[in-house]
PDB file of C-alpha atoms in Angstrom:
ATOM      1  CA  MET A  30     -12.986  19.046 -15.622  1.00  0.00           C
ATOM      2  CA  ILE A  31     -12.260  18.177 -12.001  1.00  0.00           C
ATOM      3  CA  THR A  32      -9.793  15.373 -12.701  1.00  0.00           C
ATOM      4  CA  SER A  33      -7.681  17.779 -14.774  1.00  0.00           C
ATOM      5  CA  LEU A  34      -6.901  19.658 -11.541  1.00  0.00           C
ATOM      6  CA  PHE A  35      -4.608  16.767 -10.576  1.00  0.00           C
ATOM      7  CA  LYS A  36      -2.184  17.161 -13.437  1.00  0.00           C
ATOM      8  CA  ASN A  37       1.478  17.455 -12.481  1.00  0.00           C
ATOM      9  CA  ASN A  38       1.406  21.056 -11.265  1.00  0.00           C
ATOM     10  CA  ALA A  39       1.527  23.167  -8.108  1.00  0.00           C
ATOM     11  CA  ILE A  40      -2.271  23.429  -7.881  1.00  0.00           C
ATOM     12  CA  SER A  41      -2.671  19.651  -7.544  1.00  0.00           C
ATOM     13  CA  TYR A  42      -0.041  19.512  -4.787  1.00  0.00           C
ATOM     14  CA  LEU A  43      -1.813  22.335  -2.940  1.00  0.00           C
ATOM     15  CA  ILE A  44      -5.192  20.585  -3.210  1.00  0.00           C
ATOM     16  CA  ILE A  45      -3.718  17.318  -1.909  1.00  0.00           C
ATOM     17  CA  LEU A  46      -1.960  19.094   0.972  1.00  0.00           C
ATOM     18  CA  VAL A  47      -5.201  20.841   1.970  1.00  0.00           C
ATOM     19  CA  VAL A  48      -7.208  17.590   1.775  1.00  0.00           C
ATOM     20  CA  THR A  49      -4.610  15.673   3.801  1.00  0.00           C
ATOM     21  CA  SER A  50      -4.429  18.428   6.426  1.00  0.00           C
ATOM     22  CA  ALA A  51      -8.235  18.460   6.723  1.00  0.00           C
ATOM     23  CA  ILE A  52      -8.407  14.677   7.265  1.00  0.00           C
ATOM     24  CA  TRP A  53      -5.681  14.600   9.893  1.00  0.00           C
ATOM     25  CA  LEU A  54      -6.889  17.783  11.621  1.00  0.00           C
ATOM     26  CA  TRP A  55     -10.435  16.368  11.826  1.00  0.00           C
ATOM     27  CA  ASN A  56      -9.110  13.276  13.579  1.00  0.00           C
ATOM     28  CA  TYR A  57      -6.781  15.306  15.803  1.00  0.00           C
ATOM     29  CA  ILE A  58      -9.397  17.692  17.205  1.00  0.00           C
ATOM     30  CA  GLY A  59     -11.689  14.773  18.016  1.00  0.00           C
ATOM     31  CA  LEU A  60      -9.187  13.403  20.528  1.00  0.00           C
ATOM     32  CA  SER A  61      -8.398  14.331  24.121  1.00  0.00           C
ATOM     33  CA  GLY A  62      -4.821  14.650  25.303  1.00  0.00           C
ATOM     34  CA  THR A  63      -5.144  11.555  27.489  1.00  0.00           C
ATOM     35  CA  GLU A  64      -6.208   9.019  24.837  1.00  0.00           C
ATOM     36  CA  ASN A  65      -3.581   6.435  23.903  1.00  0.00           C
ATOM     37  CA  PHE A  66      -2.925   3.773  21.269  1.00  0.00           C
ATOM     38  CA  SER A  67      -1.579   0.459  22.571  1.00  0.00           C
ATOM     39  CA  MET A  68       0.158  -2.377  20.755  1.00  0.00           C
ATOM     40  CA  LEU A  69       1.993  -5.598  21.564  1.00  0.00           C
ATOM     41  CA  PHE A  70       5.556  -5.888  20.273  1.00  0.00           C
ATOM     42  CA  GLY A  71       7.485  -9.036  21.066  1.00  0.00           C
ATOM     43  CA  GLY A  72       5.191  -9.751  23.996  1.00  0.00           C
ATOM     44  CA  GLU A  73       5.669  -6.231  25.387  1.00  0.00           C
ATOM     45  CA  LYS A  74       2.912  -3.616  25.513  1.00  0.00           C
ATOM     46  CA  LEU A  75       3.754  -0.230  24.017  1.00  0.00           C
ATOM     47  CA  THR A  76       1.586   2.856  24.515  1.00  0.00           C
ATOM     48  CA  VAL A  77       1.595   6.043  22.417  1.00  0.00           C
ATOM     49  CA  ASN A  78      -0.454   9.208  22.884  1.00  0.00           C
ATOM     50  CA  LYS A  79      -3.045   9.408  20.093  1.00  0.00           C
ATOM     51  CA  GLN A  80      -2.673  13.134  19.401  1.00  0.00           C
ATOM     52  CA  ASN A  81       1.106  12.839  19.123  1.00  0.00           C
ATOM     53  CA  LEU A  82       0.692   9.849  16.825  1.00  0.00           C
ATOM     54  CA  ILE A  83      -1.707  11.756  14.556  1.00  0.00           C
ATOM     55  CA  ILE A  84       0.852  14.571  14.159  1.00  0.00           C
ATOM     56  CA  PHE A  85       3.656  12.104  13.491  1.00  0.00           C
ATOM     57  CA  SER A  86       1.577  10.042  11.068  1.00  0.00           C
ATOM     58  CA  PHE A  87       0.729  13.130   8.991  1.00  0.00           C
ATOM     59  CA  PHE A  88       4.356  13.386   7.899  1.00  0.00           C
ATOM     60  CA  PHE A  89       4.902   9.614   8.042  1.00  0.00           C
ATOM     61  CA  THR A  90       2.121   9.239   5.464  1.00  0.00           C
ATOM     62  CA  LEU A  91       2.700  12.270   3.254  1.00  0.00           C
ATOM     63  CA  ILE A  92       6.471  11.912   2.729  1.00  0.00           C
ATOM     64  CA  PRO A  93       6.408   8.220   1.642  1.00  0.00           C
ATOM     65  CA  ALA A  94       3.333   9.024  -0.475  1.00  0.00           C
ATOM     66  CA  TRP A  95       5.223  11.783  -2.271  1.00  0.00           C
ATOM     67  CA  PHE A  96       8.186   9.443  -2.790  1.00  0.00           C
ATOM     68  CA  ILE A  97       6.180   6.601  -4.360  1.00  0.00           C
ATOM     69  CA  ASN A  98       4.172   9.125  -6.411  1.00  0.00           C
ATOM     70  CA  TYR A  99       7.440  10.513  -7.786  1.00  0.00           C
ATOM     71  CA  ARG A 100       8.694   7.016  -8.658  1.00  0.00           C
ATOM     72  CA  LEU A 101       5.445   6.150 -10.416  1.00  0.00           C
ATOM     73  CA  LYS A 102       5.499   9.347 -12.459  1.00  0.00           C
ATOM     74  CA  GLN A 103       9.011   8.473 -13.553  1.00  0.00           C
ATOM     75  CA  GLN A 104       8.267   4.899 -14.547  1.00  0.00           C
ATOM     76  CA  LEU A 105       4.523   4.388 -15.042  1.00  0.00           C
ATOM     77  CA  PHE A 106       2.879   7.743 -15.729  1.00  0.00           C
ATOM     78  CA  SER A 107       5.742   9.172 -17.773  1.00  0.00           C
ATOM     79  CA  TYR A 108       3.543   9.909 -20.812  1.00  0.00           C
ATOM     80  CA  GLU A 109       0.876  11.803 -18.895  1.00  0.00           C
ATOM     81  CA  PRO A 110       2.205  12.735 -15.419  1.00  0.00           C
ATOM     82  CA  THR A 111      -0.601  12.993 -12.873  1.00  0.00           C
ATOM     83  CA  ASN A 112      -0.955  13.350  -9.121  1.00  0.00           C
ATOM     84  CA  ILE A 113      -4.295  11.564  -8.818  1.00  0.00           C
ATOM     85  CA  PHE A 114      -2.386   8.596  -7.334  1.00  0.00           C
ATOM     86  CA  LEU A 115      -1.139  10.816  -4.508  1.00  0.00           C
ATOM     87  CA  PHE A 116      -4.667  12.120  -3.891  1.00  0.00           C
ATOM     88  CA  PHE A 117      -6.219   8.653  -3.651  1.00  0.00           C
ATOM     89  CA  TYR A 118      -3.356   7.263  -1.578  1.00  0.00           C
ATOM     90  CA  VAL A 119      -3.609   9.832   1.221  1.00  0.00           C
ATOM     91  CA  ILE A 120      -7.410   9.583   1.498  1.00  0.00           C
ATOM     92  CA  ILE A 121      -7.328   5.764   1.551  1.00  0.00           C
ATOM     93  CA  MET A 122      -4.661   5.916   4.264  1.00  0.00           C
ATOM     94  CA  GLY A 123      -6.864   8.387   6.127  1.00  0.00           C
ATOM     95  CA  LEU A 124      -9.625   5.781   6.363  1.00  0.00           C
ATOM     96  CA  GLY A 125      -7.594   3.812   8.906  1.00  0.00           C
ATOM     97  CA  ILE A 126      -6.563   6.580  11.304  1.00  0.00           C
ATOM     98  CA  LYS A 127      -9.030   5.547  13.996  1.00  0.00           C
ATOM     99  CA  SER A 128      -8.064   1.878  13.864  1.00  0.00           C
ATOM    100  CA  GLN A 129      -6.795   0.271  17.060  1.00  0.00           C
ATOM    101  CA  GLY A 130      -3.998  -1.235  14.977  1.00  0.00           C
ATOM    102  CA  TYR A 131      -2.995   2.117  13.484  1.00  0.00           C
ATOM    103  CA  ILE A 132       0.600   2.124  14.741  1.00  0.00           C
ATOM    104  CA  VAL A 133       1.353  -1.279  13.257  1.00  0.00           C
ATOM    105  CA  TYR A 134      -0.499  -0.602  10.012  1.00  0.00           C
ATOM    106  CA  LEU A 135       1.367   2.669   9.564  1.00  0.00           C
ATOM    107  CA  VAL A 136       4.700   0.832   9.749  1.00  0.00           C
ATOM    108  CA  LEU A 137       3.417  -1.845   7.362  1.00  0.00           C
ATOM    109  CA  SER A 138       2.402   0.832   4.860  1.00  0.00           C
ATOM    110  CA  LEU A 139       5.916   2.301   4.910  1.00  0.00           C
ATOM    111  CA  LEU A 140       7.454  -1.121   4.281  1.00  0.00           C
ATOM    112  CA  LEU A 141       5.029  -1.651   1.391  1.00  0.00           C
ATOM    113  CA  VAL A 142       6.042   1.699  -0.142  1.00  0.00           C
ATOM    114  CA  ILE A 143       9.679   0.587  -0.061  1.00  0.00           C
ATOM    115  CA  PHE A 144       8.740  -2.868  -1.396  1.00  0.00           C
ATOM    116  CA  VAL A 145       6.870  -1.393  -4.377  1.00  0.00           C
ATOM    117  CA  SER A 146       9.722   1.009  -5.137  1.00  0.00           C
ATOM    118  CA  TYR A 147      11.996  -2.034  -5.441  1.00  0.00           C
ATOM    119  CA  LEU A 148       9.476  -3.798  -7.683  1.00  0.00           C
ATOM    120  CA  ILE A 149       9.518  -0.758  -9.950  1.00  0.00           C
ATOM    121  CA  SER A 150      13.319  -0.801 -10.030  1.00  0.00           C
ATOM    122  CA  PHE A 151      13.264  -4.279 -11.635  1.00  0.00           C
ATOM    123  CA  ARG A 152      12.453  -2.428 -14.854  1.00  0.00           C
ATOM    124  CA  ASP A 153      16.104  -1.347 -14.973  1.00  0.00           C
ATOM    125  CA  LYS A 154      17.858  -4.264 -16.633  1.00  0.00           C
ATOM    126  CA  GLU A 155      21.213  -3.067 -15.285  1.00  0.00           C
ATOM    127  CA  SER A 156      20.110  -3.151 -11.655  1.00  0.00           C
ATOM    128  CA  ASN A 157      22.124  -5.382  -9.347  1.00  0.00           C
ATOM    129  CA  VAL A 158      20.985  -7.908  -6.778  1.00  0.00           C
ATOM    130  CA  ASN A 159      20.462  -5.306  -4.044  1.00  0.00           C
ATOM    131  CA  PRO A 160      16.795  -4.529  -4.922  1.00  0.00           C
ATOM    132  CA  ILE A 161      16.066  -8.266  -5.067  1.00  0.00           C
ATOM    133  CA  PHE A 162      17.633  -8.914  -1.675  1.00  0.00           C
ATOM    134  CA  ASN A 163      16.070  -5.843  -0.072  1.00  0.00           C
ATOM    135  CA  SER A 164      12.565  -6.588  -1.334  1.00  0.00           C
ATOM    136  CA  ALA A 165      12.812 -10.209  -0.117  1.00  0.00           C
ATOM    137  CA  PHE A 166      14.067  -8.938   3.251  1.00  0.00           C
ATOM    138  CA  ILE A 167      11.033  -6.642   3.528  1.00  0.00           C
ATOM    139  CA  VAL A 168       8.689  -9.578   2.847  1.00  0.00           C
ATOM    140  CA  GLY A 169      10.401 -11.519   5.629  1.00  0.00           C
ATOM    141  CA  ALA A 170      10.008  -8.549   7.973  1.00  0.00           C
ATOM    142  CA  LEU A 171       6.325  -8.138   7.054  1.00  0.00           C
ATOM    143  CA  MET A 172       5.700 -11.768   7.933  1.00  0.00           C
ATOM    144  CA  PHE A 173       6.546 -10.995  11.543  1.00  0.00           C
ATOM    145  CA  HIS A 174       3.154  -9.313  11.611  1.00  0.00           C
ATOM    146  CA  ASN A 175       1.156 -11.618   9.335  1.00  0.00           C
ATOM    147  CA  LEU A 176       2.434 -14.897   7.878  1.00  0.00           C
ATOM    148  CA  PHE A 177       0.209 -14.455   4.830  1.00  0.00           C
ATOM    149  CA  PHE A 178       2.549 -11.719   3.613  1.00  0.00           C
ATOM    150  CA  ALA A 179       4.455 -14.683   2.160  1.00  0.00           C
ATOM    151  CA  LEU A 180       2.124 -14.195  -0.832  1.00  0.00           C
ATOM    152  CA  LEU A 181       4.283 -11.219  -1.760  1.00  0.00           C
ATOM    153  CA  LEU A 182       7.184 -13.574  -2.444  1.00  0.00           C
ATOM    154  CA  LEU A 183       5.212 -14.895  -5.406  1.00  0.00           C
ATOM    155  CA  VAL A 184       4.570 -11.316  -6.540  1.00  0.00           C
ATOM    156  CA  LEU A 185       8.282 -10.527  -6.201  1.00  0.00           C
ATOM    157  CA  ILE A 186       9.355 -13.536  -8.273  1.00  0.00           C
ATOM    158  CA  GLN A 187       6.698 -12.863 -10.922  1.00  0.00           C
ATOM    159  CA  ASN A 188       7.747  -9.208 -11.204  1.00  0.00           C
ATOM    160  CA  LEU A 189      11.399 -10.152 -11.497  1.00  0.00           C
ATOM    161  CA  ASN A 190      10.678 -12.799 -14.114  1.00  0.00           C
ATOM    162  CA  THR A 191       8.888 -10.239 -16.306  1.00  0.00           C
ATOM    163  CA  PHE A 192      12.038  -8.261 -17.054  1.00  0.00           C
ATOM    164  CA  LYS A 193      14.749 -10.923 -16.858  1.00  0.00           C
ATOM    165  CA  ARG A 194      15.208 -14.655 -16.703  1.00  0.00           C
ATOM    166  CA  ILE A 195      15.580 -15.711 -13.080  1.00  0.00           C
ATOM    167  CA  THR A 196      18.816 -17.558 -12.365  1.00  0.00           C
ATOM    168  CA  ILE A 197      19.801 -19.839  -9.491  1.00  0.00           C
ATOM    169  CA  LYS A 198      21.827 -16.949  -8.102  1.00  0.00           C
ATOM    170  CA  GLU A 199      18.803 -14.658  -7.945  1.00  0.00           C
ATOM    171  CA  LEU A 200      16.631 -17.337  -6.333  1.00  0.00           C
ATOM    172  CA  PHE A 201      19.340 -17.796  -3.719  1.00  0.00           C
ATOM    173  CA  VAL A 202      19.332 -14.022  -3.107  1.00  0.00           C
ATOM    174  CA  VAL A 203      15.534 -14.092  -2.636  1.00  0.00           C
ATOM    175  CA  ILE A 204      15.728 -16.989  -0.169  1.00  0.00           C
ATOM    176  CA  THR A 205      18.611 -15.365   1.733  1.00  0.00           C
ATOM    177  CA  GLY A 206      16.861 -11.984   1.979  1.00  0.00           C
ATOM    178  CA  PHE A 207      13.593 -13.602   3.034  1.00  0.00           C
ATOM    179  CA  THR A 208      15.126 -15.759   5.797  1.00  0.00           C
ATOM    180  CA  LEU A 209      17.625 -13.238   7.169  1.00  0.00           C
ATOM    181  CA  PRO A 210      15.135 -11.433   9.479  1.00  0.00           C
ATOM    182  CA  TYR A 211      14.332 -14.757  11.137  1.00  0.00           C
ATOM    183  CA  LEU A 212      18.008 -15.626  11.530  1.00  0.00           C
ATOM    184  CA  LEU A 213      18.656 -12.242  13.153  1.00  0.00           C
ATOM    185  CA  ILE A 214      15.757 -12.694  15.586  1.00  0.00           C
ATOM    186  CA  LEU A 215      16.891 -16.245  16.325  1.00  0.00           C
ATOM    187  CA  ALA A 216      20.397 -14.977  17.120  1.00  0.00           C
ATOM    188  CA  PHE A 217      18.961 -12.240  19.332  1.00  0.00           C
ATOM    189  CA  SER A 218      16.753 -14.781  21.120  1.00  0.00           C
ATOM    190  CA  GLU A 219      19.749 -17.028  21.752  1.00  0.00           C
ATOM    191  CA  LEU A 220      21.785 -14.162  23.170  1.00  0.00           C
ATOM    192  CA  THR A 221      19.025 -12.933  25.471  1.00  0.00           C
ATOM    193  CA  ASP A 222      17.516 -16.351  26.181  1.00  0.00           C
ATOM    194  CA  ASN A 223      14.116 -14.848  25.325  1.00  0.00           C
ATOM    195  CA  TYR A 224      12.184 -16.600  22.571  1.00  0.00           C
ATOM    196  CA  ARG A 225       8.923 -14.720  23.127  1.00  0.00           C
ATOM    197  CA  PHE A 226       9.323 -12.476  20.078  1.00  0.00           C
ATOM    198  CA  LEU A 227      10.273 -15.378  17.791  1.00  0.00           C
ATOM    199  CA  THR A 228       7.377 -17.594  18.875  1.00  0.00           C
ATOM    200  CA  SER A 229       4.872 -14.725  18.653  1.00  0.00           C
ATOM    201  CA  VAL A 230       5.453 -14.675  14.887  1.00  0.00           C
ATOM    202  CA  PHE A 231       3.807 -18.069  14.503  1.00  0.00           C
ATOM    203  CA  GLU A 232       0.840 -17.331  16.753  1.00  0.00           C
ATOM    204  CA  LEU A 233      -2.389 -16.988  14.769  1.00  0.00           C
ATOM    205  CA  ASN A 234      -5.143 -15.307  16.758  1.00  0.00           C
ATOM    206  CA  PHE A 235      -8.332 -15.867  14.793  1.00  0.00           C
ATOM    207  CA  GLN A 236     -11.289 -13.587  15.375  1.00  0.00           C
ATOM    208  CA  SER A 237     -14.712 -13.054  13.866  1.00  0.00           C
ATOM    209  CA  PRO A 238     -14.622 -10.267  11.274  1.00  0.00           C
ATOM    210  CA  ALA A 239     -16.849  -7.264  11.855  1.00  0.00           C
ATOM    211  CA  PHE A 240     -19.236  -6.958   8.926  1.00  0.00           C
ATOM    212  CA  ASN A 241     -20.187  -3.391   8.108  1.00  0.00           C
ATOM    213  CA  TYR A 242     -22.009  -3.872   4.826  1.00  0.00           C
ATOM    214  CA  ALA A 243     -21.689  -0.218   3.806  1.00  0.00           C
ATOM    215  CA  GLU A 244     -17.895  -0.441   4.073  1.00  0.00           C
ATOM    216  CA  TRP A 245     -17.741  -3.779   2.267  1.00  0.00           C
ATOM    217  CA  ILE A 246     -19.844  -2.463  -0.613  1.00  0.00           C
ATOM    218  CA  PHE A 247     -17.681   0.665  -0.780  1.00  0.00           C
ATOM    219  CA  VAL A 248     -14.462  -1.382  -0.929  1.00  0.00           C
ATOM    220  CA  PHE A 249     -15.962  -3.716  -3.536  1.00  0.00           C
ATOM    221  CA  ILE A 250     -16.850  -0.745  -5.775  1.00  0.00           C
ATOM    222  CA  LEU A 251     -13.333   0.697  -5.406  1.00  0.00           C
ATOM    223  CA  ILE A 252     -11.753  -2.659  -6.262  1.00  0.00           C
ATOM    224  CA  THR A 253     -14.017  -2.956  -9.319  1.00  0.00           C
ATOM    225  CA  LEU A 254     -12.984   0.521 -10.493  1.00  0.00           C
ATOM    226  CA  GLY A 255      -9.379  -0.594  -9.998  1.00  0.00           C
ATOM    227  CA  PHE A 256      -9.932  -3.520 -12.369  1.00  0.00           C
ATOM    228  CA  MET A 257     -11.488  -1.140 -14.877  1.00  0.00           C
ATOM    229  CA  GLY A 258      -8.479   1.167 -14.546  1.00  0.00           C
ATOM    230  CA  TYR A 259      -6.132  -1.708 -15.373  1.00  0.00           C
ATOM    231  CA  LYS A 260      -8.188  -2.566 -18.453  1.00  0.00           C
ATOM    232  CA  VAL A 261      -8.194   1.068 -19.624  1.00  0.00           C
ATOM    233  CA  VAL A 262      -4.433   1.524 -19.340  1.00  0.00           C
ATOM    234  CA  ILE A 263      -3.614  -1.790 -21.025  1.00  0.00           C
ATOM    235  CA  GLN A 264      -5.865  -0.990 -23.965  1.00  0.00           C
ATOM    236  CA  LYS A 265      -4.561   2.548 -24.294  1.00  0.00           C
ATOM    237  CA  ARG A 266      -0.850   1.803 -24.179  1.00  0.00           C
ATOM    238  CA  THR A 267      -0.717  -1.425 -26.154  1.00  0.00           C
ATOM    239  CA  GLY A 268       1.865  -1.048 -28.898  1.00  0.00           C
ATOM    240  CA  ILE A 269       3.233   2.207 -27.453  1.00  0.00           C
ATOM    241  CA  ASP A 270       5.651   1.197 -24.723  1.00  0.00           C
ATOM    242  CA  VAL A 271       6.117  -2.486 -23.956  1.00  0.00           C
ATOM    243  CA  THR A 272       8.048  -1.748 -20.776  1.00  0.00           C
ATOM    244  CA  ILE A 273       5.230   0.329 -19.284  1.00  0.00           C
ATOM    245  CA  ILE A 274       2.725  -2.388 -20.198  1.00  0.00           C
ATOM    246  CA  ARG A 275       4.880  -4.952 -18.393  1.00  0.00           C
ATOM    247  CA  LEU A 276       5.215  -2.708 -15.353  1.00  0.00           C
ATOM    248  CA  THR A 277       1.449  -2.140 -15.317  1.00  0.00           C
ATOM    249  CA  LYS A 278       0.874  -5.898 -15.420  1.00  0.00           C
ATOM    250  CA  ASN A 279       3.389  -6.360 -12.607  1.00  0.00           C
ATOM    251  CA  LEU A 280       1.579  -3.837 -10.433  1.00  0.00           C
ATOM    252  CA  PHE A 281      -1.671  -5.604 -11.295  1.00  0.00           C
ATOM    253  CA  SER A 282      -0.214  -8.859  -9.952  1.00  0.00           C
ATOM    254  CA  PHE A 283       0.639  -6.931  -6.774  1.00  0.00           C
ATOM    255  CA  TYR A 284      -2.962  -5.681  -6.758  1.00  0.00           C
ATOM    256  CA  LEU A 285      -4.309  -9.233  -7.008  1.00  0.00           C
ATOM    257  CA  GLY A 286      -1.873 -10.415  -4.330  1.00  0.00           C
ATOM    258  CA  SER A 287      -2.965  -7.585  -2.024  1.00  0.00           C
ATOM    259  CA  ILE A 288      -6.647  -8.429  -2.512  1.00  0.00           C
ATOM    260  CA  LEU A 289      -5.944 -12.101  -1.755  1.00  0.00           C
ATOM    261  CA  LEU A 290      -3.899 -11.113   1.300  1.00  0.00           C
ATOM    262  CA  ALA A 291      -6.759  -8.947   2.570  1.00  0.00           C
ATOM    263  CA  VAL A 292      -9.287 -11.757   2.041  1.00  0.00           C
ATOM    264  CA  VAL A 293      -7.264 -14.510   3.760  1.00  0.00           C
ATOM    265  CA  SER A 294      -6.550 -12.117   6.660  1.00  0.00           C
ATOM    266  CA  LEU A 295     -10.216 -11.381   7.383  1.00  0.00           C
ATOM    267  CA  PHE A 296     -10.144 -13.575  10.490  1.00  0.00           C
ATOM    268  CA  LEU A 297      -6.753 -12.264  11.676  1.00  0.00           C
ATOM    269  CA  GLU A 298      -6.865  -8.506  11.192  1.00  0.00           C
ATOM    270  CA  LEU A 299      -9.075  -5.515  11.810  1.00  0.00           C
ATOM    271  CA  PHE A 300     -11.094  -4.350   8.810  1.00  0.00           C
ATOM    272  CA  GLU A 301      -8.855  -1.284   8.387  1.00  0.00           C
ATOM    273  CA  PHE A 302      -6.019  -3.667   7.441  1.00  0.00           C
ATOM    274  CA  THR A 303      -7.700  -3.852   4.015  1.00  0.00           C
ATOM    275  CA  TYR A 304      -7.231  -0.116   3.421  1.00  0.00           C
ATOM    276  CA  PHE A 305      -3.543  -0.132   4.290  1.00  0.00           C
ATOM    277  CA  ILE A 306      -2.812  -3.220   2.187  1.00  0.00           C
ATOM    278  CA  LEU A 307      -4.707  -1.995  -0.875  1.00  0.00           C
ATOM    279  CA  ALA A 308      -3.666   1.674  -0.622  1.00  0.00           C
ATOM    280  CA  ILE A 309      -0.837   1.570  -3.190  1.00  0.00           C
ATOM    281  CA  PRO A 310      -2.170  -0.740  -5.922  1.00  0.00           C
ATOM    282  CA  LEU A 311      -5.748   0.523  -5.618  1.00  0.00           C
ATOM    283  CA  SER A 312      -4.559   4.138  -5.897  1.00  0.00           C
ATOM    284  CA  VAL A 313      -2.522   3.242  -8.994  1.00  0.00           C
ATOM    285  CA  PHE A 314      -5.465   1.782 -10.881  1.00  0.00           C
ATOM    286  CA  LEU A 315      -8.015   4.322  -9.655  1.00  0.00           C
ATOM    287  CA  SER A 316      -5.719   7.043 -10.977  1.00  0.00           C
ATOM    288  CA  ASP A 317      -5.317   5.094 -14.225  1.00  0.00           C
ATOM    289  CA  TYR A 318      -9.080   4.931 -14.615  1.00  0.00           C
ATOM    290  CA  PHE A 319      -9.853   8.578 -13.913  1.00  0.00           C
ATOM    291  CA  ALA A 320      -6.844   9.855 -15.859  1.00  0.00           C
ATOM    292  CA  ASN A 321      -7.390   7.753 -18.991  1.00  0.00           C
ATOM    293  CA  SER A 322     -11.008   6.592 -19.179  1.00  0.00           C
ATOM    294  CA  LYS A 323     -13.167   7.939 -22.030  1.00  0.00           C
ATOM    295  CA  PHE A 324     -16.369   7.174 -20.108  1.00  0.00           C
ATOM    296  CA  LYS A 325     -18.622  10.216 -20.588  1.00  0.00           C
ATOM    297  CA  TRP A 326     -19.814  10.112 -16.963  1.00  0.00           C
ATOM    298  CA  LYS A 327     -16.284   9.892 -15.594  1.00  0.00           C
ATOM    299  CA  GLU A 328     -16.370  13.308 -13.906  1.00  0.00           C
ATOM    300  CA  PRO A 329     -19.677  12.735 -12.028  1.00  0.00           C
ATOM    301  CA  LEU A 330     -18.390   9.292 -11.032  1.00  0.00           C
ATOM    302  CA  PHE A 331     -15.211  10.871  -9.659  1.00  0.00           C
ATOM    303  CA  ILE A 332     -17.323  13.279  -7.593  1.00  0.00           C
ATOM    304  CA  LEU A 333     -19.427  10.393  -6.247  1.00  0.00           C
ATOM    305  CA  VAL A 334     -16.289   8.450  -5.274  1.00  0.00           C
ATOM    306  CA  VAL A 335     -14.860  11.498  -3.471  1.00  0.00           C
ATOM    307  CA  LEU A 336     -18.179  12.036  -1.672  1.00  0.00           C
ATOM    308  CA  ALA A 337     -18.204   8.366  -0.619  1.00  0.00           C
ATOM    309  CA  PHE A 338     -14.686   8.763   0.747  1.00  0.00           C
ATOM    310  CA  SER A 339     -15.796  11.913   2.593  1.00  0.00           C
ATOM    311  CA  TYR A 340     -18.685  10.024   4.164  1.00  0.00           C
ATOM    312  CA  HIS A 341     -16.324   7.375   5.566  1.00  0.00           C
ATOM    313  CA  LEU A 342     -13.645   9.886   6.549  1.00  0.00           C
ATOM    314  CA  PHE A 343     -15.787  12.461   8.323  1.00  0.00           C
TER     315      PHE A 343
END
């Protein structure tokens, strides 16, 4: 069985490393040494050589991916450790390499990895306020790129409320962490008498979304499989470990929030934004489906999904 190759062993790590190297190498050799990525940051234009960025992003993707995969195996996949999450995560991230917004989306993906690791830490009833503050701070920082990231505040509060009763103190910590990035930028703007970066946060540049029906259908199928993965894991683990069920439901709320964020951002972002936003939760529930489903055609379906990814990647 092909999916069994991704059990928690050295072979699965080798397969994932080879696949990741192939994706990034394919994109690297297709570039000339003079091509550049450009982005606006605080009203200033920054330019980065594309080949150098591809090399940097290989490690910038793989190391955070390994970290969140390790955290998930500790907390979510503890009964049946698997590396299918890591496999799906790197290939979904690979779908956005050619995006004109790649630099920004790469940074956003790192912040989302850290955000999810804090959400997972809420499972520890003895954890202090630091994860709450830090996760709220990350949401505030993400909103500098897209104001709709405020949706993650609702996800944060819902996740926190699952494991403990939220007090006034914790709500205050959330509000403080969320607003602190803006206070820091405001202070910086006052000191430099330059409000361009602060005002750019509230600028909404609407654009007509590019409709590639093949990509939309592909994403819709992946999202549907993600929903099926959630259903499979809830049915399988009911009555076994209440904490894991709660954590699964929390990640599902993050999944729903990410889908909603992608939809409301259709007129603000490039299409590849969808891949970066959905990478973590979609990978979680795709791995849940292919690791736990009893569907007799699961293996051929897995092959078809991988082939579809290959078509979009190469």
